[in-house]
mmCIF file of C-alpha atoms and ligand atoms in Angstrom:
data_model
loop_
_atom_site.group_PDB
_atom_site.id
_atom_site.type_symbol
_atom_site.label_atom_id
_atom_site.label_comp_id
_atom_site.label_asym_id
_atom_site.label_seq_id
_atom_site.Cartn_x
_atom_site.Cartn_y
_atom_site.Cartn_z
ATOM 1 C CA MET A 1185 97.791 109.786 91.298
ATOM 2 C CA TYR A 1186 99.667 110.577 88.195
ATOM 3 C CA LYS A 1187 99.293 113.961 86.468
ATOM 4 C CA VAL A 1188 99.558 113.895 82.543
ATOM 5 C CA ALA A 1189 99.336 116.804 79.890
ATOM 6 C CA VAL A 1190 97.710 116.362 77.020
ATOM 7 C CA ILE A 1191 98.238 117.959 73.787
ATOM 8 C CA PRO A 1192 95.879 116.496 70.984
ATOM 9 C CA GLY A 1193 97.503 118.230 68.536
ATOM 10 C CA ASP A 1194 96.432 118.548 65.005
ATOM 11 C CA GLY A 1195 94.723 116.582 62.217
ATOM 12 C CA THR A 1196 93.866 113.111 63.644
ATOM 13 C CA GLY A 1197 95.978 113.660 66.291
ATOM 14 C CA PRO A 1198 92.550 114.760 69.122
ATOM 15 C CA GLU A 1199 90.591 111.533 67.408
ATOM 16 C CA VAL A 1200 93.627 109.141 68.535
ATOM 17 C CA VAL A 1201 94.272 110.607 71.184
ATOM 18 C CA GLU A 1202 90.736 110.302 72.692
ATOM 19 C CA GLU A 1203 91.203 106.534 72.270
ATOM 20 C CA GLY A 1204 93.980 106.217 73.871
ATOM 21 C CA LEU A 1205 92.934 108.007 76.770
ATOM 22 C CA LYS A 1206 90.120 105.897 76.747
ATOM 23 C CA VAL A 1207 92.206 103.046 77.110
ATOM 24 C CA LEU A 1208 94.003 104.911 79.970
ATOM 25 C CA GLY A 1209 90.874 105.166 81.284
ATOM 26 C CA ALA A 1210 89.927 101.788 81.570
ATOM 27 C CA VAL A 1211 93.666 100.165 82.622
ATOM 28 C CA SER A 1212 93.956 102.544 85.356
ATOM 29 C CA GLU A 1213 90.469 101.370 87.122
ATOM 30 C CA LEU A 1214 91.547 97.713 86.678
ATOM 31 C CA GLU A 1215 95.247 98.546 87.796
ATOM 32 C CA GLY A 1216 93.755 100.579 90.506
ATOM 33 C CA LEU A 1217 95.330 103.771 89.139
ATOM 34 C CA SER A 1218 94.518 107.141 89.117
ATOM 35 C CA CYS A 1219 95.200 109.877 86.760
ATOM 36 C CA GLU A 1220 94.451 113.483 86.097
ATOM 37 C CA THR A 1221 94.313 114.466 83.016
ATOM 38 C CA VAL A 1222 94.434 118.638 81.692
ATOM 39 C CA ARG A 1223 94.131 119.413 78.174
ATOM 40 C CA TYR A 1224 96.279 121.631 76.077
ATOM 41 C CA ASP A 1225 94.979 123.451 72.938
ATOM 42 C CA PHE A 1226 98.568 123.853 71.304
ATOM 43 C CA GLY A 1227 98.999 123.193 67.202
ATOM 44 C CA GLY A 1228 98.255 124.400 64.279
ATOM 45 C CA GLU A 1229 94.357 126.174 65.072
ATOM 46 C CA ARG A 1230 95.633 127.713 67.988
ATOM 47 C CA TYR A 1231 98.934 129.192 65.872
ATOM 48 C CA LEU A 1232 96.497 130.405 63.177
ATOM 49 C CA ARG A 1233 94.247 131.965 65.625
ATOM 50 C CA THR A 1234 96.799 133.977 67.693
ATOM 51 C CA GLY A 1235 100.371 133.712 66.351
ATOM 52 C CA GLU A 1236 101.967 132.210 68.551
ATOM 53 C CA VAL A 1237 102.763 128.292 69.090
ATOM 54 C CA LEU A 1238 103.385 128.339 72.884
ATOM 55 C CA PRO A 1239 102.556 130.985 75.192
ATOM 56 C CA ASP A 1240 104.661 132.263 77.683
ATOM 57 C CA GLY A 1241 104.866 129.997 80.549
ATOM 58 C CA ALA A 1242 104.064 126.452 78.721
ATOM 59 C CA VAL A 1243 107.022 124.952 79.046
ATOM 60 C CA ASP A 1244 107.059 125.494 83.001
ATOM 61 C CA GLU A 1245 103.718 124.531 83.239
ATOM 62 C CA LEU A 1246 104.061 121.245 81.387
ATOM 63 C CA ARG A 1247 107.219 120.568 83.755
ATOM 64 C CA THR A 1248 104.999 119.808 86.922
ATOM 65 C CA PHE A 1249 102.902 117.083 85.199
ATOM 66 C CA ASP A 1250 104.321 113.594 85.323
ATOM 67 C CA ALA A 1251 104.054 112.998 81.792
ATOM 68 C CA ILE A 1252 103.138 114.677 78.627
ATOM 69 C CA TYR A 1253 100.621 113.432 75.622
ATOM 70 C CA LEU A 1254 100.998 114.319 72.745
ATOM 71 C CA GLY A 1255 98.871 113.133 69.316
ATOM 72 C CA ALA A 1256 100.393 115.076 66.456
ATOM 73 C CA VAL A 1257 102.080 118.624 65.358
ATOM 74 C CA GLY A 1258 101.511 119.350 61.461
ATOM 75 C CA HIS A 1259 98.835 121.698 59.780
ATOM 76 C CA PRO A 1260 98.358 122.483 55.854
ATOM 77 C CA GLU A 1261 98.051 125.786 56.292
ATOM 78 C CA VAL A 1262 100.916 126.413 58.592
ATOM 79 C CA ALA A 1263 104.795 126.659 57.117
ATOM 80 C CA PRO A 1264 106.643 123.518 57.324
ATOM 81 C CA GLY A 1265 109.166 124.156 60.654
ATOM 82 C CA ILE A 1266 107.057 125.912 62.542
ATOM 83 C CA LEU A 1267 105.214 123.739 64.633
ATOM 84 C CA GLU A 1268 107.573 121.403 64.515
ATOM 85 C CA LYS A 1269 109.991 123.522 65.723
ATOM 86 C CA GLY A 1270 108.180 125.827 68.089
ATOM 87 C CA LEU A 1271 106.100 122.948 69.920
ATOM 88 C CA LEU A 1272 107.405 119.152 69.065
ATOM 89 C CA LEU A 1273 111.547 120.101 68.986
ATOM 90 C CA ARG A 1274 111.288 122.838 71.560
ATOM 91 C CA LEU A 1275 109.555 120.777 74.043
ATOM 92 C CA ARG A 1276 112.196 117.719 73.481
ATOM 93 C CA PHE A 1277 115.132 120.815 74.121
ATOM 94 C CA GLU A 1278 113.402 123.013 76.699
ATOM 95 C CA LEU A 1279 112.491 119.638 78.614
ATOM 96 C CA GLU A 1280 115.882 118.039 77.931
ATOM 97 C CA GLN A 1281 114.164 114.972 76.515
ATOM 98 C CA TYR A 1282 117.421 113.507 75.066
ATOM 99 C CA ILE A 1283 115.884 110.098 74.906
ATOM 100 C CA ASN A 1284 113.469 109.176 72.050
ATOM 101 C CA LEU A 1285 113.193 105.588 72.341
ATOM 102 C CA ARG A 1286 111.143 103.903 69.437
ATOM 103 C CA PRO A 1287 110.228 100.179 69.700
ATOM 104 C CA VAL A 1288 109.856 98.298 65.927
ATOM 105 C CA ARG A 1289 107.864 95.280 67.065
ATOM 106 C CA LEU A 1290 105.953 93.617 64.760
ATOM 107 C CA TYR A 1291 102.788 92.195 66.691
ATOM 108 C CA PRO A 1292 101.202 89.247 65.332
ATOM 109 C CA GLY A 1293 98.589 89.376 63.008
ATOM 110 C CA VAL A 1294 99.837 92.433 60.932
ATOM 111 C CA ASP A 1295 101.323 92.241 57.433
ATOM 112 C CA CYS A 1296 104.970 92.168 56.981
ATOM 113 C CA PRO A 1297 106.221 93.909 53.594
ATOM 114 C CA LEU A 1298 109.332 91.792 54.477
ATOM 115 C CA LYS A 1299 109.069 88.575 52.324
ATOM 116 C CA ASP A 1300 109.246 85.084 55.276
ATOM 117 C CA LYS A 1301 109.277 87.973 58.347
ATOM 118 C CA GLY A 1302 107.435 86.944 61.078
ATOM 119 C CA PRO A 1303 106.965 88.352 65.079
ATOM 120 C CA GLY A 1304 109.682 86.579 66.168
ATOM 121 C CA ASP A 1305 112.075 88.022 63.320
ATOM 122 C CA ILE A 1306 111.390 92.133 63.934
ATOM 123 C CA ASP A 1307 111.624 92.764 67.742
ATOM 124 C CA PHE A 1308 114.197 95.572 68.330
ATOM 125 C CA VAL A 1309 114.128 98.779 69.918
ATOM 126 C CA VAL A 1310 115.778 102.268 68.595
ATOM 127 C CA VAL A 1311 117.711 104.851 71.164
ATOM 128 C CA ARG A 1312 117.467 108.322 69.255
ATOM 129 C CA GLU A 1313 119.574 110.957 70.653
ATOM 130 C CA ASN A 1314 116.743 113.465 70.837
ATOM 131 C CA ASN A 1315 118.408 117.267 72.140
ATOM 132 C CA GLU A 1316 121.403 117.522 69.220
ATOM 133 C CA GLY A 1317 123.101 116.394 66.094
ATOM 134 C CA LEU A 1318 120.970 118.157 62.870
ATOM 135 C CA TYR A 1319 118.152 118.836 64.938
ATOM 136 C CA THR A 1320 119.443 122.257 66.936
ATOM 137 C CA GLY A 1321 118.752 124.870 64.199
ATOM 138 C CA SER A 1322 122.310 126.185 64.432
ATOM 139 C CA GLY A 1323 123.893 127.474 61.147
ATOM 140 C CA GLY A 1324 122.651 129.971 58.670
ATOM 141 C CA PHE A 1325 122.280 131.435 55.283
ATOM 142 C CA THR A 1326 125.047 133.844 53.761
ATOM 143 C CA TYR A 1327 123.867 135.439 50.033
ATOM 144 C CA LYS A 1328 120.357 134.252 50.632
ATOM 145 C CA GLY A 1329 118.376 134.321 47.259
ATOM 146 C CA THR A 1330 121.583 135.090 44.870
ATOM 147 C CA ALA A 1331 123.687 132.930 42.821
ATOM 148 C CA ASN A 1332 126.034 132.544 45.690
ATOM 149 C CA GLU A 1333 123.911 131.418 48.176
ATOM 150 C CA VAL A 1334 125.288 129.607 51.008
ATOM 151 C CA ALA A 1335 123.586 127.484 53.271
ATOM 152 C CA ILE A 1336 124.707 125.679 56.121
ATOM 153 C CA GLN A 1337 123.482 123.816 58.863
ATOM 154 C CA GLU A 1338 126.137 121.925 61.627
ATOM 155 C CA MET A 1339 126.152 118.952 63.171
ATOM 156 C CA VAL A 1340 126.512 119.481 66.939
ATOM 157 C CA ASN A 1341 127.631 116.593 68.699
ATOM 158 C CA THR A 1342 128.748 117.414 72.551
ATOM 159 C CA ARG A 1343 130.808 114.636 74.344
ATOM 160 C CA ARG A 1344 128.137 114.657 77.387
ATOM 161 C CA GLY A 1345 124.572 114.932 75.425
ATOM 162 C CA VAL A 1346 126.149 111.787 73.489
ATOM 163 C CA GLU A 1347 127.540 109.825 76.316
ATOM 164 C CA ARG A 1348 123.988 109.902 78.288
ATOM 165 C CA CYS A 1349 122.667 109.080 75.366
ATOM 166 C CA LEU A 1350 125.330 105.657 74.838
ATOM 167 C CA ARG A 1351 124.716 105.356 78.719
ATOM 168 C CA TYR A 1352 120.961 105.230 78.510
ATOM 169 C CA ALA A 1353 121.325 102.723 75.519
ATOM 170 C CA PHE A 1354 123.786 100.233 77.266
ATOM 171 C CA GLN A 1355 121.305 100.376 80.380
ATOM 172 C CA TYR A 1356 118.303 99.711 78.491
ATOM 173 C CA CYS A 1357 120.116 96.780 76.746
ATOM 174 C CA ARG A 1358 120.962 95.529 79.377
ATOM 175 C CA ARG A 1359 117.032 95.843 81.430
ATOM 176 C CA ARG A 1360 115.899 94.613 78.622
ATOM 177 C CA ASN A 1361 117.643 91.264 78.486
ATOM 178 C CA ARG A 1362 117.392 89.337 75.414
ATOM 179 C CA LYS A 1363 120.877 89.515 72.637
ATOM 180 C CA LYS A 1364 122.251 92.160 74.920
ATOM 181 C CA LYS A 1365 123.615 93.774 71.873
ATOM 182 C CA LEU A 1366 124.203 97.235 70.946
ATOM 183 C CA THR A 1367 124.637 98.379 67.792
ATOM 184 C CA LEU A 1368 125.743 101.683 67.116
ATOM 185 C CA CYS A 1369 124.330 103.360 63.852
ATOM 186 C CA ALA A 1370 126.348 106.192 62.198
ATOM 187 C CA LYS A 1371 128.822 106.873 59.815
ATOM 188 C CA THR A 1372 132.565 106.562 60.409
ATOM 189 C CA ASN A 1373 133.820 106.752 57.298
ATOM 190 C CA VAL A 1374 132.760 109.802 56.273
ATOM 191 C CA LEU A 1375 131.648 111.895 59.535
ATOM 192 C CA THR A 1376 135.657 111.850 60.354
ATOM 193 C CA TYR A 1377 134.545 114.213 63.366
ATOM 194 C CA ALA A 1378 131.134 113.642 64.972
ATOM 195 C CA HIS A 1379 130.989 110.068 64.450
ATOM 196 C CA ASP A 1380 134.061 109.936 65.510
ATOM 197 C CA LEU A 1381 133.148 110.944 68.976
ATOM 198 C CA TRP A 1382 130.688 108.704 68.847
ATOM 199 C CA TRP A 1383 132.687 105.982 68.005
ATOM 200 C CA ARG A 1384 134.868 106.611 70.681
ATOM 201 C CA ALA A 1385 132.458 107.201 73.473
ATOM 202 C CA PHE A 1386 130.655 104.114 72.638
ATOM 203 C CA ASN A 1387 133.813 101.949 72.914
ATOM 204 C CA GLU A 1388 135.011 104.332 76.104
ATOM 205 C CA VAL A 1389 131.192 103.998 78.388
ATOM 206 C CA GLY A 1390 131.298 99.976 76.650
ATOM 207 C CA GLU A 1391 134.160 99.110 79.170
ATOM 208 C CA GLU A 1392 131.397 99.617 82.178
ATOM 209 C CA TYR A 1393 129.189 97.274 80.375
ATOM 210 C CA PRO A 1394 130.948 94.188 79.689
ATOM 211 C CA ASP A 1395 127.890 92.021 79.845
ATOM 212 C CA ILE A 1396 126.259 94.112 76.448
ATOM 213 C CA THR A 1397 128.145 93.122 73.063
ATOM 214 C CA ARG A 1398 129.025 96.258 71.223
ATOM 215 C CA ASP A 1399 128.077 96.103 67.249
ATOM 216 C CA TYR A 1400 128.764 98.421 64.862
ATOM 217 C CA ALA A 1401 126.927 99.307 61.603
ATOM 218 C CA HIS A 1402 127.137 102.252 58.747
ATOM 219 C CA VAL A 1403 123.538 103.632 58.751
ATOM 220 C CA ASP A 1404 123.224 102.792 55.007
ATOM 221 C CA ALA A 1405 124.197 99.051 55.846
ATOM 222 C CA THR A 1406 121.579 99.430 58.614
ATOM 223 C CA CYS A 1407 118.595 100.413 56.187
ATOM 224 C CA MET A 1408 119.643 97.347 53.893
ATOM 225 C CA TRP A 1409 120.085 95.336 57.336
ATOM 226 C CA MET A 1410 116.756 96.222 58.694
ATOM 227 C CA VAL A 1411 115.151 95.105 55.130
ATOM 228 C CA LYS A 1412 117.133 91.858 55.227
ATOM 229 C CA ASN A 1413 117.770 90.632 58.514
ATOM 230 C CA PRO A 1414 115.699 92.097 60.995
ATOM 231 C CA GLU A 1415 116.322 89.665 63.456
ATOM 232 C CA TRP A 1416 119.751 90.564 63.734
ATOM 233 C CA PHE A 1417 119.276 93.312 65.993
ATOM 234 C CA ASP A 1418 118.614 94.218 69.509
ATOM 235 C CA VAL A 1419 118.965 97.241 70.662
ATOM 236 C CA ILE A 1420 120.594 100.022 67.774
ATOM 237 C CA VAL A 1421 121.536 103.804 69.206
ATOM 238 C CA THR A 1422 122.090 106.501 67.046
ATOM 239 C CA CYS A 1423 121.999 110.195 66.660
ATOM 240 C CA ASN A 1424 118.999 112.288 65.691
ATOM 241 C CA MET A 1425 118.997 112.398 62.051
ATOM 242 C CA PHE A 1426 119.543 108.962 61.701
ATOM 243 C CA GLY A 1427 117.302 107.828 64.137
ATOM 244 C CA ASP A 1428 114.346 110.111 62.628
ATOM 245 C CA ILE A 1429 115.279 108.096 59.420
ATOM 246 C CA ILE A 1430 115.708 104.588 60.678
ATOM 247 C CA THR A 1431 112.650 104.879 62.605
ATOM 248 C CA ASP A 1432 110.333 105.330 59.875
ATOM 249 C CA LEU A 1433 112.117 102.417 57.837
ATOM 250 C CA GLY A 1434 111.447 100.533 61.274
ATOM 251 C CA ALA A 1435 107.302 101.701 61.650
ATOM 252 C CA ILE A 1436 106.964 100.120 57.749
ATOM 253 C CA ILE A 1437 108.436 96.874 58.432
ATOM 254 C CA GLN A 1438 106.327 96.988 62.162
ATOM 255 C CA GLY A 1439 103.277 97.519 59.948
ATOM 256 C CA GLY A 1440 102.659 101.081 59.325
ATOM 257 C CA MET A 1441 102.223 104.310 60.874
ATOM 258 C CA GLY A 1442 99.279 103.061 62.237
ATOM 259 C CA ILE A 1443 101.279 101.281 64.794
ATOM 260 C CA ALA A 1444 104.115 102.829 66.001
ATOM 261 C CA ALA A 1445 104.843 105.058 68.541
ATOM 262 C CA GLY A 1446 107.269 106.949 70.483
ATOM 263 C CA ALA A 1447 108.783 108.073 73.937
ATOM 264 C CA ASN A 1448 110.456 111.588 74.239
ATOM 265 C CA ILE A 1449 112.344 110.505 77.738
ATOM 266 C CA ASN A 1450 114.170 112.718 80.569
ATOM 267 C CA PRO A 1451 115.026 109.817 82.664
ATOM 268 C CA GLU A 1452 115.591 112.667 85.336
ATOM 269 C CA GLY A 1453 112.342 115.351 84.131
ATOM 270 C CA VAL A 1454 109.178 114.788 82.589
ATOM 271 C CA SER A 1455 108.865 112.741 79.595
ATOM 272 C CA MET A 1456 105.991 112.734 75.854
ATOM 273 C CA PHE A 1457 104.825 110.078 74.317
ATOM 274 C CA GLU A 1458 103.152 109.976 71.075
ATOM 275 C CA PRO A 1459 102.476 107.679 68.068
ATOM 276 C CA ILE A 1460 105.796 108.820 65.462
ATOM 277 C CA GLY A 1461 103.210 108.947 62.411
ATOM 278 C CA GLY A 1462 102.009 112.640 61.962
ATOM 279 C CA SER A 1463 98.802 114.810 61.766
ATOM 280 C CA ALA A 1464 97.455 112.631 58.370
ATOM 281 C CA PRO A 1465 94.875 115.834 57.608
ATOM 282 C CA LYS A 1466 93.466 113.896 54.616
ATOM 283 C CA TYR A 1467 92.310 111.464 57.133
ATOM 284 C CA ALA A 1468 91.188 114.175 59.608
ATOM 285 C CA GLY A 1469 87.644 113.601 61.779
ATOM 286 C CA GLN A 1470 86.470 110.410 59.430
ATOM 287 C CA GLY A 1471 86.815 107.703 62.127
ATOM 288 C CA LYS A 1472 89.426 105.991 59.744
ATOM 289 C CA ILE A 1473 92.774 106.621 61.356
ATOM 290 C CA ASN A 1474 94.531 103.570 63.144
ATOM 291 C CA PRO A 1475 94.515 104.320 67.016
ATOM 292 C CA LEU A 1476 97.045 101.924 68.208
ATOM 293 C CA ALA A 1477 99.933 104.072 67.620
ATOM 294 C CA ALA A 1478 98.824 106.321 70.044
ATOM 295 C CA ILE A 1479 97.169 103.081 72.505
ATOM 296 C CA CYS A 1480 100.675 101.812 72.463
ATOM 297 C CA ALA A 1481 102.113 105.111 73.315
ATOM 298 C CA VAL A 1482 99.849 105.329 76.428
ATOM 299 C CA SER A 1483 101.694 101.689 77.426
ATOM 300 C CA MET A 1484 105.088 103.033 76.906
ATOM 301 C CA MET A 1485 104.040 106.550 79.173
ATOM 302 C CA LEU A 1486 102.984 103.609 81.866
ATOM 303 C CA GLU A 1487 105.713 101.578 81.831
ATOM 304 C CA ASN A 1488 107.970 105.140 82.254
ATOM 305 C CA LEU A 1489 105.769 105.694 85.153
ATOM 306 C CA GLY A 1490 107.001 102.661 86.790
ATOM 307 C CA GLU A 1491 103.587 101.011 85.925
ATOM 308 C CA HIS A 1492 104.556 97.693 84.768
ATOM 309 C CA GLN A 1493 101.670 95.847 84.562
ATOM 310 C CA ALA A 1494 99.743 98.286 83.243
ATOM 311 C CA ALA A 1495 101.731 98.829 81.049
ATOM 312 C CA GLU A 1496 101.692 95.009 79.860
ATOM 313 C CA ARG A 1497 98.120 94.505 79.768
ATOM 314 C CA VAL A 1498 97.499 97.589 77.328
ATOM 315 C CA GLU A 1499 100.880 96.100 75.040
ATOM 316 C CA LYS A 1500 98.831 92.751 75.324
ATOM 317 C CA ALA A 1501 95.605 94.111 74.596
ATOM 318 C CA VAL A 1502 96.858 95.635 71.400
ATOM 319 C CA MET A 1503 98.371 92.270 70.100
ATOM 320 C CA TRP A 1504 95.058 90.191 70.903
ATOM 321 C CA VAL A 1505 93.169 92.692 68.690
ATOM 322 C CA THR A 1506 96.250 92.977 65.420
ATOM 323 C CA ALA A 1507 96.031 89.053 65.882
ATOM 324 C CA ASN A 1508 92.427 88.511 65.631
ATOM 325 C CA LYS A 1509 90.007 91.494 64.613
ATOM 326 C CA LEU A 1510 91.626 93.816 62.630
ATOM 327 C CA GLU A 1511 91.975 93.713 58.738
ATOM 328 C CA SER A 1512 94.564 95.805 58.591
ATOM 329 C CA LEU A 1513 96.493 98.500 60.311
ATOM 330 C CA SER A 1514 96.062 100.875 57.444
ATOM 331 C CA ALA A 1515 93.271 103.521 57.388
ATOM 332 C CA GLY A 1516 90.111 102.975 56.492
ATOM 333 C CA ARG A 1517 91.196 99.336 55.590
ATOM 334 C CA MET A 1518 90.622 97.907 59.627
ATOM 335 C CA GLY A 1519 87.561 96.747 59.324
ATOM 336 C CA TYR A 1520 86.017 99.281 62.203
ATOM 337 C CA SER A 1521 86.439 102.839 62.836
ATOM 338 C CA THR A 1522 88.551 104.638 65.269
ATOM 339 C CA GLN A 1523 86.785 104.523 67.845
ATOM 340 C CA GLU A 1524 85.707 100.453 67.355
ATOM 341 C CA VAL A 1525 89.567 99.746 67.348
ATOM 342 C CA GLY A 1526 89.544 101.991 71.049
ATOM 343 C CA ASP A 1527 86.875 99.826 72.495
ATOM 344 C CA LEU A 1528 88.210 96.961 71.456
ATOM 345 C CA VAL A 1529 91.449 97.196 72.752
ATOM 346 C CA VAL A 1530 89.181 98.146 76.115
ATOM 347 C CA GLU A 1531 87.749 95.027 76.145
ATOM 348 C CA ALA A 1532 90.620 92.885 75.998
ATOM 349 C CA LEU A 1533 91.939 94.326 78.732
ATOM 350 C CA GLU A 1534 90.092 92.099 81.453
ATOM 351 C CA PRO A 1535 91.065 89.304 81.827
ATOM 352 C CA LEU A 1536 94.357 89.491 80.632
ATOM 353 C CA PRO A 1537 94.617 88.164 77.547
ATOM 354 C CA ASP A 1538 97.279 85.186 76.313
ATOM 355 C CA VAL A 1539 98.406 86.232 73.302
HETATM 356 C C1 IPM B 2574 109.861 112.152 63.792
HETATM 357 C C2 IPM B 2574 108.972 113.530 62.535
HETATM 358 C C3 IPM B 2574 109.958 115.131 63.698
HETATM 359 C C4 IPM B 2574 111.193 114.472 63.685
HETATM 360 C C5 IPM B 2574 109.429 115.755 63.113
HETATM 361 C C6 IPM B 2574 107.984 116.759 62.712
HETATM 362 C C7 IPM B 2574 110.282 117.164 63.794
HETATM 363 O O1 IPM B 2574 109.539 113.030 62.117
HETATM 364 O O2 IPM B 2574 108.643 112.508 65.502
HETATM 365 O O3 IPM B 2574 110.219 111.589 63.750
HETATM 366 O O4 IPM B 2574 111.875 114.640 62.791
HETATM 367 O O5 IPM B 2574 111.694 114.465 64.593
HETATM 368 MN MN1 MN B 2575 110.458 111.397 61.804
#
């Protein structure tokens, strides 16, 4: 019996989460699993009503679950940063979800904006450090609002934090067992302290993984290669900020935000699974948004819980739907409503389809 905390969140979050849970329910039945879900109303609406993002004790309560399933955070009436810092980043930090795992995989039948690239060319995974870097909120203002204003935002890199991320990436690359190549994406030519630490740690930890080929690319070049030769990549490991940026690029080469999912992982604790696309408020409540990213997040959740067959069943069903049904992955252009896409995935779960 798995206990899953569900945070539908803002905008289109609730709609896509509904479809994800529909698929979770259906695959659980087929695989003989049992999942109990508990819903939490955290997000913009609650914040506007109560003035608080997370009530006291919420984080500790979430710790008691096997997984957290998150829709989206971001509300047009709430100032930028409040929900992001108060909910998403707070959970990532306090639950020590120090890995953000983001697969970039082009599924069959999906339009790719890259010329002459197909599903065989775009299949890699980004391991983004998720607890440090430019995201810690360290820094501040002096002389704020004056002509002499100084704003400092510090990039925090600890040897411990970097090393555990690198070690996860090497192990993940080994488990994935494809090209067995791990690319460090950094900026060692400019960030001569912060990324010097990454570079040294990468090579030192890498000695423990002689079966994994070490590769390096600056972040700007990484962006170029992701467009020009995405087939070169197997696993990319990178800092929090660069990981944020390159995974939006990754999402668009795999077909867009409608399909991109991510996992915030604490390998020793509770992990959180989400579509990475945001709350898309302009589509909220219309049944136009693509739920596949949220459904792929369910697949990642099952994989992380050790339910490999269930995870694969969901991913294959998604692939069958992209290959055979959807006209487009974009909101409003799928040829089906949000709910109908969820139903199509459920139908494709049984029997285990061949793609
Ligand atoms: C993401 C998002 C978040 C991030 C925002 C909403 C804080 O862009 O999950 O990639 O920057 O990590
Ligand atoms: Mn992002």
